Amino acid sequence: MFKNLLFLLLLSFCFSNLMAQSIVGKWKTIDDETGKAKSIVEIYEDNKKYYGKVIDILNPEKKDAICIECEGDNKNKPIVGLVVINDLVKDKNVYNSGTVLNPDNGETYKCRLKLQDDPDTLQVRGYLAFFYKTQYWKRIK
């Protein structure tokens, strides 16, 4: 009886830890072409949707960069402070149905985020029609 109770407690603890894993937090973006860290994006939840805002640019020479190629309200806005992930919805273990903005070229793509087996690695995938690009961001603790 005691073994069964202990097993159930351990199982519920493990399950609650898996359920608690979230994309909310600060992430170091990694350029998929160079492998270098570029910026820090803070992902947050608002009204059951997920968003990501650039809170820092790691290259000191680009800290004051603006989004020249962006359109609409984001045109010529500083990249620091720019919301680059918009309207993602959690669907089981993925976050999708939203968009991601690439401030380097001003393009907006459909977006999907997914935590890897390592909860400190986030798969970030941007889609354009049938083509996609994937980056892996690292959680900042």
Coordinates of C-alpha atoms in Angstrom, one line a residue:
M1 CA 0.0 0.0 0.0
F2 CA 2.8 2.4 1.0
K3 CA 4.7 1.6 -2.2
N4 CA 1.6 2.3 -4.3
L5 CA 1.0 5.7 -2.6
L6 CA 4.7 6.6 -3.0
F7 CA 4.6 5.7 -6.7
L8 CA 1.4 7.8 -7.3
L9 CA 2.9 10.8 -5.5
L10 CA 6.1 10.5 -7.6
L11 CA 4.1 10.1 -10.8
S12 CA 1.9 13.1 -10.0
F13 CA 5.0 15.2 -9.3
C14 CA 6.6 14.3 -12.6
F15 CA 3.3 14.9 -14.5
S16 CA 2.9 18.3 -12.8
N17 CA 6.4 19.3 -13.8
L18 CA 5.7 18.4 -17.4
M19 CA 2.5 20.3 -17.4
A20 CA 4.2 23.4 -15.8
Q21 CA 6.7 23.7 -18.7
S22 CA 5.9 26.8 -20.6
I23 CA 7.4 29.0 -23.3
V24 CA 6.8 32.1 -21.1
G25 CA 10.1 33.7 -20.2
K26 CA 13.3 35.2 -21.7
W27 CA 15.0 33.5 -24.7
K28 CA 18.3 34.0 -26.4
T29 CA 17.7 34.0 -30.2
I30 CA 20.2 32.1 -32.2
D31 CA 20.8 32.9 -35.9
D32 CA 20.1 29.8 -37.9
E33 CA 22.8 30.7 -40.5
T34 CA 25.7 31.9 -38.3
G35 CA 24.9 30.0 -35.0
K36 CA 25.5 33.3 -33.1
A37 CA 23.3 34.7 -30.5
K38 CA 21.5 37.8 -31.7
S39 CA 18.9 39.1 -29.2
I40 CA 16.8 38.4 -26.2
V41 CA 13.1 37.9 -26.7
E42 CA 10.7 37.9 -23.8
I43 CA 7.6 35.6 -24.5
Y44 CA 4.5 36.4 -22.4
E45 CA 0.9 35.4 -22.3
D46 CA -1.9 37.9 -22.6
N47 CA -5.6 36.8 -22.7
K48 CA -4.7 33.1 -23.6
K49 CA -2.5 34.2 -26.5
Y50 CA 1.3 34.3 -26.6
Y51 CA 3.5 37.2 -27.8
G52 CA 7.3 37.8 -28.0
K53 CA 9.0 41.2 -27.6
V54 CA 12.6 42.0 -28.3
I55 CA 14.1 43.3 -25.1
D56 CA 17.8 43.4 -26.0
I57 CA 20.1 43.2 -29.0
L58 CA 23.4 41.5 -28.2
N59 CA 25.6 43.1 -30.8
P60 CA 26.6 46.5 -29.3
E61 CA 26.8 48.1 -32.8
K62 CA 23.2 47.2 -33.5
K63 CA 21.5 48.2 -30.2
D64 CA 19.9 51.2 -31.7
A65 CA 18.8 49.4 -34.9
I66 CA 15.4 50.3 -36.4
C67 CA 13.1 48.2 -38.5
I68 CA 13.6 49.9 -41.8
E69 CA 12.0 47.1 -43.9
C70 CA 8.9 46.7 -41.7
E71 CA 5.5 47.9 -42.9
G72 CA 2.7 49.7 -41.1
D73 CA 3.0 50.6 -37.4
N74 CA 6.4 48.9 -37.1
K75 CA 8.1 50.9 -39.9
N76 CA 11.1 52.7 -38.6
K77 CA 10.5 51.6 -35.0
P78 CA 13.4 50.6 -32.8
I79 CA 13.8 46.8 -32.8
V80 CA 14.3 46.8 -29.1
G81 CA 10.7 46.9 -27.8
L82 CA 9.3 45.5 -31.0
V83 CA 6.7 42.7 -30.7
V84 CA 7.9 40.1 -33.1
I85 CA 5.7 37.1 -32.1
N86 CA 1.9 37.7 -32.3
D87 CA -1.3 35.9 -31.4
L88 CA 0.1 32.3 -30.8
V89 CA -2.4 29.9 -29.3
K90 CA -1.4 26.8 -27.3
D91 CA -2.6 23.5 -28.9
K92 CA -1.4 20.6 -26.7
N93 CA 2.4 20.9 -26.9
V94 CA 2.7 23.4 -29.7
Y95 CA 2.0 27.1 -30.0
N96 CA 0.7 28.1 -33.4
S97 CA -1.9 30.1 -35.4
G98 CA 0.1 33.3 -35.0
T99 CA 2.9 35.1 -36.7
V100 CA 6.6 36.0 -36.4
L101 CA 8.2 39.1 -37.7
N102 CA 11.8 39.1 -39.0
P103 CA 13.0 42.6 -38.3
D104 CA 16.0 42.0 -40.6
N105 CA 13.8 42.0 -43.7
G106 CA 10.4 43.2 -42.5
E107 CA 8.7 39.9 -43.5
T108 CA 6.0 38.3 -41.4
Y109 CA 5.6 34.6 -41.4
K110 CA 3.2 32.1 -40.0
C111 CA 4.7 30.8 -36.8
R112 CA 4.9 27.6 -34.7
L113 CA 6.8 27.3 -31.4
K114 CA 7.5 24.0 -29.6
L115 CA 9.6 23.1 -26.6
Q116 CA 12.1 20.4 -27.3
D117 CA 12.7 17.5 -24.9
D118 CA 15.1 19.9 -23.2
P119 CA 12.6 22.5 -21.8
D120 CA 15.4 25.1 -22.2
T121 CA 15.4 24.8 -26.0
L122 CA 12.6 26.3 -28.0
Q123 CA 12.1 25.3 -31.7
V124 CA 10.9 28.4 -33.6
R125 CA 9.6 27.8 -37.0
G126 CA 8.5 30.4 -39.5
Y127 CA 6.4 29.4 -42.6
L128 CA 5.9 31.0 -46.0
A129 CA 3.6 28.8 -48.1
F130 CA 5.3 25.3 -48.1
F131 CA 8.7 26.6 -47.1
Y132 CA 9.9 27.1 -43.6
K133 CA 13.0 28.0 -41.5
T134 CA 13.8 26.8 -38.1
Q135 CA 15.8 28.3 -35.3
Y136 CA 16.5 26.9 -31.8
W137 CA 16.4 29.5 -29.0
K138 CA 17.9 29.0 -25.6
R139 CA 16.0 29.9 -22.3
I140 CA 17.7 32.4 -20.1
K141 CA 17.4 31.4 -16.4

